[in-house]
Short mmCIF file of C-alpha atoms in Angstrom, two decimals:
data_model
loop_
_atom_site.label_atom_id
_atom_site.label_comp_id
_atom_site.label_asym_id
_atom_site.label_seq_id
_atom_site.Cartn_x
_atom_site.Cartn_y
_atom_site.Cartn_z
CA UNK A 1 116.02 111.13 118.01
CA UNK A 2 112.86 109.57 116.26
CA UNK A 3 114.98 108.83 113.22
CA UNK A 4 116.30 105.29 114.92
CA UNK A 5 112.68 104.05 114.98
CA UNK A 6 112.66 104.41 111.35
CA UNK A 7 116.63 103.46 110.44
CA UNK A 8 116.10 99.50 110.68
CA UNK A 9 113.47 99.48 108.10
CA UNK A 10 115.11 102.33 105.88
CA UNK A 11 118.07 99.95 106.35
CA UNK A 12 116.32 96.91 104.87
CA UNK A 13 115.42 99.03 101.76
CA UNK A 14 118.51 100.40 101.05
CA UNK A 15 120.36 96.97 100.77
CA UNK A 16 117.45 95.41 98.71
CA UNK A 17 117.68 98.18 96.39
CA UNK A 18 121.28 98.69 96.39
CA UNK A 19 121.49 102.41 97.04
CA UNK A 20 121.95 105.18 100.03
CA UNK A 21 118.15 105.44 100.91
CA UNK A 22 118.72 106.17 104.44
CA UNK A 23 120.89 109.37 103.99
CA UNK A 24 117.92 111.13 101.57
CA UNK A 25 115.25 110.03 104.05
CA UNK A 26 117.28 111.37 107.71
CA UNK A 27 117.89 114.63 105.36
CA UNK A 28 114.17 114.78 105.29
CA UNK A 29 113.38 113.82 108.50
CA UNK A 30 116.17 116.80 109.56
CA UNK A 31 113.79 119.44 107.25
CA UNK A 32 111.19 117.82 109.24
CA UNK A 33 112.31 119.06 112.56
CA UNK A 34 112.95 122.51 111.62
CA UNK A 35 108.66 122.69 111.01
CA UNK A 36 106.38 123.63 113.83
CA UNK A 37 102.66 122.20 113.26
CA UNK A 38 99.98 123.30 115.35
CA UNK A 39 97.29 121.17 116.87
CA UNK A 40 94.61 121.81 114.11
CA UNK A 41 93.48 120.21 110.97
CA UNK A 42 94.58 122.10 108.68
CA UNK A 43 98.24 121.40 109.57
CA UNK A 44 97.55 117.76 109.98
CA UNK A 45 96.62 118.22 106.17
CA UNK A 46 99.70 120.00 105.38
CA UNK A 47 101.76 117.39 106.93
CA UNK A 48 99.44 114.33 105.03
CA UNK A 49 100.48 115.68 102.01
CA UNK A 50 104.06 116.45 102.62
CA UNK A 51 104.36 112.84 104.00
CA UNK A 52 102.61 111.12 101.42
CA UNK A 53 104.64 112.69 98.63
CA UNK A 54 107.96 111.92 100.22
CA UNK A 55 107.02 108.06 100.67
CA UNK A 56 106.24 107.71 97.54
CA UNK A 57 109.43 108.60 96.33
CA UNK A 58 110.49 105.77 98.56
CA UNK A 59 108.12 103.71 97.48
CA UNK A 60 109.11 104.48 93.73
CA UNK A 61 112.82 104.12 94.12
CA UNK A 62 111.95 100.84 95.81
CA UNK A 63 109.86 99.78 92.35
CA UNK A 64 112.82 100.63 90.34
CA UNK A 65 115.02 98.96 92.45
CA UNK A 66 115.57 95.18 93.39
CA UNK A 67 112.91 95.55 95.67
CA UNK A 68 110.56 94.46 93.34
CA UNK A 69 112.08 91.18 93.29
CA UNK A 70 112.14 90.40 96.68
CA UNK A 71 109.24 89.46 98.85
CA UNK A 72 107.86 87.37 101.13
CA UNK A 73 104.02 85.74 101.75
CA UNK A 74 101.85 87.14 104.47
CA UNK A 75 98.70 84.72 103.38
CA UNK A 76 97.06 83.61 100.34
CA UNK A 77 97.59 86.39 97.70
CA UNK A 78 99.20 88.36 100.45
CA UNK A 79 102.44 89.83 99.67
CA UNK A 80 105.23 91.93 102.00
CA UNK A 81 108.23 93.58 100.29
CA UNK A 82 110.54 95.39 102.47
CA UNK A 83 109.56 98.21 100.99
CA UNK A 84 106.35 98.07 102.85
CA UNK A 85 108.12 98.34 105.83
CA UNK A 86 110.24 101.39 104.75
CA UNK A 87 107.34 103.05 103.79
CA UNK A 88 105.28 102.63 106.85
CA UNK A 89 108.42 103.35 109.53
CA UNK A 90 108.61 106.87 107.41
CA UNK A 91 104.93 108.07 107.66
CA UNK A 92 104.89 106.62 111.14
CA UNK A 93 107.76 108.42 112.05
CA UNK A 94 107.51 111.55 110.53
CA UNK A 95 103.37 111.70 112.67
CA UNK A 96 104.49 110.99 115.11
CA UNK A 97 107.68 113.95 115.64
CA UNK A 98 104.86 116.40 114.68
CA UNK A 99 101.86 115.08 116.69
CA UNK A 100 102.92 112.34 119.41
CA UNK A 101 100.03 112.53 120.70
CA UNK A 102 98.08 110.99 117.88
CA UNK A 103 97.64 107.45 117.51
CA UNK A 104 98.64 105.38 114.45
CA UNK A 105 97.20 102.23 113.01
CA UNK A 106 98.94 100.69 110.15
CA UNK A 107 98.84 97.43 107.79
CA UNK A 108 101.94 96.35 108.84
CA UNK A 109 102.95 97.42 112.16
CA UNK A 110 99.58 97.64 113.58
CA UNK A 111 99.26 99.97 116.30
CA UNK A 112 96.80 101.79 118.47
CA UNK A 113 93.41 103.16 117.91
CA UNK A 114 92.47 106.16 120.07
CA UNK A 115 90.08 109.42 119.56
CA UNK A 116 92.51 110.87 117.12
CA UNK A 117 94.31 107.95 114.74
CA UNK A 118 95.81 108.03 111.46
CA UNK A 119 94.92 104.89 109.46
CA UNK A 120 97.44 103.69 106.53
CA UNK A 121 98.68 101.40 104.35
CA UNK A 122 102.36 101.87 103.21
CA UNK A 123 101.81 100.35 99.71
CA UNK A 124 98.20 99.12 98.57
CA UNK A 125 98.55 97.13 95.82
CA UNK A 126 102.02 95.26 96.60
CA UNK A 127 101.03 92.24 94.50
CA UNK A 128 101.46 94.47 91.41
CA UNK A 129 104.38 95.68 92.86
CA UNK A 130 106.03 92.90 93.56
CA UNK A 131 105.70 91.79 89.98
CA UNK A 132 106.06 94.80 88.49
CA UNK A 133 103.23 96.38 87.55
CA UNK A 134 102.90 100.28 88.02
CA UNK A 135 99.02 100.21 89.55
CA UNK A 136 99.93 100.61 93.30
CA UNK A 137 99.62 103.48 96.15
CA UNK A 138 100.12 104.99 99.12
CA UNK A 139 96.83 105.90 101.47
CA UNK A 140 96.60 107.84 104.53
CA UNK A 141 93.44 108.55 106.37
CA UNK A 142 93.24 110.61 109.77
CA UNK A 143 90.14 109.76 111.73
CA UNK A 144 89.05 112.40 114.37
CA UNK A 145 86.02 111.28 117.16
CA UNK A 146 85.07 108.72 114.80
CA UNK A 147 85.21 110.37 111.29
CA UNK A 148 87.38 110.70 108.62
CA UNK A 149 88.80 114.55 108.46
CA UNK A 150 91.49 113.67 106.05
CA UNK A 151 92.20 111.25 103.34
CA UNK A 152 94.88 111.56 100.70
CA UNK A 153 95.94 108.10 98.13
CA UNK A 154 98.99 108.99 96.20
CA UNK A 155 99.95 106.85 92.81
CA UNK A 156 103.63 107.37 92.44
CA UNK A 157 104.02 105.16 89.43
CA UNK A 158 101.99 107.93 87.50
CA UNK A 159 102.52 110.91 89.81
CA UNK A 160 98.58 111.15 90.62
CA UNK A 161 98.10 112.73 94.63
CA UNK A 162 94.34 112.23 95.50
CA UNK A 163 93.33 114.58 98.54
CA UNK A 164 90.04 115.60 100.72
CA UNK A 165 89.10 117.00 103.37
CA UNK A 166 85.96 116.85 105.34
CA UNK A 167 83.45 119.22 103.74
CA UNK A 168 86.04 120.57 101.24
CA UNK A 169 85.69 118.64 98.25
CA UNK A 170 88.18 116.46 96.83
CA UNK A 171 91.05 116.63 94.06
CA UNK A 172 93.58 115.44 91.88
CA UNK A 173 96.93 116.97 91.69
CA UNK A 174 95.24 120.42 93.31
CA UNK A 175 92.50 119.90 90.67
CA UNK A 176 88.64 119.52 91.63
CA UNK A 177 87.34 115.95 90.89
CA UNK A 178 83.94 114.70 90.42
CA UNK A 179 82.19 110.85 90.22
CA UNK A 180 80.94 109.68 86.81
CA UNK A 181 77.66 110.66 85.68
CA UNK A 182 76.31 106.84 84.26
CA UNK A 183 72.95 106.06 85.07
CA UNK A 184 72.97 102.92 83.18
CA UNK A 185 74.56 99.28 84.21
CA UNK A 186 75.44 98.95 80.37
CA UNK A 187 77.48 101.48 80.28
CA UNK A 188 78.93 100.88 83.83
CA UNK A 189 82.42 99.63 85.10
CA UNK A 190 82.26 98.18 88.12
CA UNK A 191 85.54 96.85 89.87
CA UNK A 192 85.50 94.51 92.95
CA UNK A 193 87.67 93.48 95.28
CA UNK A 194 88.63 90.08 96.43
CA UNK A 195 88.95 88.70 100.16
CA UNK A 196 90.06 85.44 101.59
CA UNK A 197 87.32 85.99 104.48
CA UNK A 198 84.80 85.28 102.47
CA UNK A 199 83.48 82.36 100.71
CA UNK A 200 84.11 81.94 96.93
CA UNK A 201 80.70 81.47 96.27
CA UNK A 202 79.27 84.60 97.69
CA UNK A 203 81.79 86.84 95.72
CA UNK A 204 80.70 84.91 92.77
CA UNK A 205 77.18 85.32 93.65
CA UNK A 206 78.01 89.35 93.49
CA UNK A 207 79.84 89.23 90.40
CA UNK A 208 77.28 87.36 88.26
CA UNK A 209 74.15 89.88 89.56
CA UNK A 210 76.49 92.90 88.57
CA UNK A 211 77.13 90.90 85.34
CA UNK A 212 73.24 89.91 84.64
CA UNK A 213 72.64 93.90 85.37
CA UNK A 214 74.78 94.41 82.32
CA UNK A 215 77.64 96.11 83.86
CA UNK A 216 81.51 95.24 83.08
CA UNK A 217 83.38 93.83 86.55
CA UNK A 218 87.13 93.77 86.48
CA UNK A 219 89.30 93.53 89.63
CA UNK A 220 92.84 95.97 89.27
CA UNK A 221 94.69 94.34 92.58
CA UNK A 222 94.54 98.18 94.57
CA UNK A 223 91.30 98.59 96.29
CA UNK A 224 92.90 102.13 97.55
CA UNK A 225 93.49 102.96 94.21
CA UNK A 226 90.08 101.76 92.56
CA UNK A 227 88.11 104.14 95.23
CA UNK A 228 90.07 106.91 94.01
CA UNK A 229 89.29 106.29 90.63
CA UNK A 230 85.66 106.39 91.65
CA UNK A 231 86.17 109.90 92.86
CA UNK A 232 87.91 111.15 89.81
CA UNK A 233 85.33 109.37 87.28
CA UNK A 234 87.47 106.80 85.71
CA UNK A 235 85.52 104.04 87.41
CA UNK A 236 81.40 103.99 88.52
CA UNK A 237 82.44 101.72 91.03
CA UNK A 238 84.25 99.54 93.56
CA UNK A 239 82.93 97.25 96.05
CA UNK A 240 84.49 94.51 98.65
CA UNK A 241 82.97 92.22 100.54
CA UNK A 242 85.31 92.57 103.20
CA UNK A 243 87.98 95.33 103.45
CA UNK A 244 90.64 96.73 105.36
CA UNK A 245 90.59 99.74 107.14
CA UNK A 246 93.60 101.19 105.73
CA UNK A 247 92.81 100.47 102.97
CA UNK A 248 89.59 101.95 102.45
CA UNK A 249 88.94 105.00 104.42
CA UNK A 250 90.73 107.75 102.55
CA UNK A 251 88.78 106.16 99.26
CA UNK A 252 85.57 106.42 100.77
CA UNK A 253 86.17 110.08 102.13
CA UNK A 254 87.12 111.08 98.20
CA UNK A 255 84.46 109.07 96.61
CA UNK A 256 81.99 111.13 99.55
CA UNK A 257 83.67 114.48 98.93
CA UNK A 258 83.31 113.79 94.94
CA UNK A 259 80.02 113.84 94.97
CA UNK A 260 79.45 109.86 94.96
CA UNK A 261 77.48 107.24 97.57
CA UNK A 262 79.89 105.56 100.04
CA UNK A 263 78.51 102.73 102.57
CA UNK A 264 78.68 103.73 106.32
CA UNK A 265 81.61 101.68 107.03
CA UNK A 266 82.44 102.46 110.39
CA UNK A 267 79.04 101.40 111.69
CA UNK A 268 78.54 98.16 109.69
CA UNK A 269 82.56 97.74 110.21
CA UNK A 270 85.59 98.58 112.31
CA UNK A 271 88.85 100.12 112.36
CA UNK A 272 90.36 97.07 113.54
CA UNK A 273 88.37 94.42 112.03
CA UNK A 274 87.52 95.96 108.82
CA UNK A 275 84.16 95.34 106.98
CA UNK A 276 82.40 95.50 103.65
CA UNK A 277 83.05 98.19 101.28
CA UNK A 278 80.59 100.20 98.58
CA UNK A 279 81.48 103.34 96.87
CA UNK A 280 79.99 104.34 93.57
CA UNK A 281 79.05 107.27 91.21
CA UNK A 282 74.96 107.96 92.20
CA UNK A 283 73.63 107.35 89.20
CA UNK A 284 74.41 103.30 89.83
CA UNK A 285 74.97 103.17 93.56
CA UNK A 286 71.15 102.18 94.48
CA UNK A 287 71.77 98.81 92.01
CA UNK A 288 75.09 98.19 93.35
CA UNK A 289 73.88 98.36 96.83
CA UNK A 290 71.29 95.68 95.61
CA UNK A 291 73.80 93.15 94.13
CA UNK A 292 76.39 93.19 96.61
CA UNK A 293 73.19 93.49 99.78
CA UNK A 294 76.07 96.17 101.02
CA UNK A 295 74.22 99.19 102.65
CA UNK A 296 74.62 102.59 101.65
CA UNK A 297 74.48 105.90 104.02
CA UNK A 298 71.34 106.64 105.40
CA UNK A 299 71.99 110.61 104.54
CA UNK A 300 73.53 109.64 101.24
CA UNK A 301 70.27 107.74 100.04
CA UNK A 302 67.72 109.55 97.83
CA UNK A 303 65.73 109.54 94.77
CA UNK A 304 68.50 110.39 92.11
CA UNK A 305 67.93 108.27 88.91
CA UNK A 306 68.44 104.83 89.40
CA UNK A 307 70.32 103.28 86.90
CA UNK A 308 68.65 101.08 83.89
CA UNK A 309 69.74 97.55 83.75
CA UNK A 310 70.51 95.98 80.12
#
């Protein structure tokens, strides 16, 4: 039964946090198997959502727990709890009992990449996590011929599910979300993301034309979470010289379906290789775009306001 693929992982968790994980997550996983999903999108939605809410709770009992204050170093500024682990084995698991023959590509466990492939990272974010900061999440993408049908980034810390679909708009806890309406780099936030592949002086570069534009630049530590809070307004911004597919795609599909300018980031990058990243409310996307030399969407560009520099 698929639960042993998951039960070493759970396993893991449940010592570092000193509590019966496993039991609550098989009793799942048992619910699971009485549900019949049909080979369309719209189940594939239901079952993003469903899964995404139950590792969170994972995730969150894993926060509370001593998990927090355990971890190990993938890299520079790269950090693996075993909670990463738990959470991945679960979402993997549970995709694979209701569509095996889906592909699955995640941060941790890797994976294969085939016409239908759901992209994710367990926890996004696990440097806050690992020191105890409540800004981390959960994102899940599903990628169909080539395009993202399905994105969904899930804050457990505060409780906050993002969710799109294709052509359906995106939301907040069931609620419609839209980008910010600033049209002026004065009044922007802009947040950007950091990456070892790239050389400290071109990220500075970026920085100091966002800064000499006159907007504020502040970097969070969740990429994930920053594109989301694009979508929903909080932010007019995020951009990353170099990303992570997991990462990323379920942001950009929000930050589309919001009503914002995304980059084409499967053309100028890859599933497996990742590339550089550009979302951001269309009032300021044009001038972002132009600091950061990051492309935006050919259908996506037009003559909407550009914004006013300070």
């Amino acid at each position: 039964m698929f639960i042993n693929s998951v039960s070493t992982p759970l396993e893991k968790f449940e010592r570092a946090c000193n509590m019966n994980a496993c039991s609550n997550f098989e009793k799942w996983f048992l619910r699971m198997d009485s549900i019949h999903y049909p080979d369309t999108l719209a189940a594939r939605a239901e079952l993003c959502r469903s899964v995404i809410l139950s590792a969170g709770e994972l995730v969150l009992k894993g926060f509370q727990g001593e998990a927090t204050r355990s971890f190990s170093m993938k890299g520079p500024q790269d950090f693996l709890t075993v909670t990463d682990a738990a959470s991945e084995a679960h979402i993997r698991g549970a995709i694979m009992a209701a569509f095996p023959e889906d592909s699955f590509f995640g941060e941790e466990g890797g994976g294969e990449i085939g016409e239908r492939v759901w992209v994710v990272d367990p926890i996004d974010g696990t440097a806050n996590f690992a020191r105890g900061i409540p800004h981390f999440c959960i994102s899940i993408a599903y990628v169909e011929n080539g395009q993202t049908e399905i994105g969904a980034i899930y804050s457990p810390a505060l409780g906050e599910l993002y969710f799109a679909r294709r052509g359906e708009g995106a939301t907040r806890n069931g609620q419609p979300i839209r980008t910010a309406e600033t049209e002026r780099f004065d009044a922007a936030s802009i947040e950007m993301g950091w990456s070892t592949r790239i050389a400290n002086a071109t990220y500075l570069d970026v920085v100091r034309n966002l800064i000499d534009m006159g907007a504020n630049v502040r970097r969070a530590g969740s990429g994930a979470l920053a594109l989301a809070y694009v979508a929903d307004g909080r932010s007019d911004g995020y951009l990353e010289l170099h990303m992570n597919s997991w990462d990323c795609l379920a942001g950009l599909l929000l930050v589309s379906e919001a009503g914002g300018d995304v980059c084409p980031f499967l053309e100028i990058g890859s599933l497996r290789e990742g590339g550089p990243v550009l979302a951001a409310a269309a009032g300021v996307a044009k001038g972002v775009s132009q600091a950061s030399n990051i492309a935006l969407a050919a259908r996506q560009l037009s003559d909407r306001p550009r914004a006013a520099s300070a």
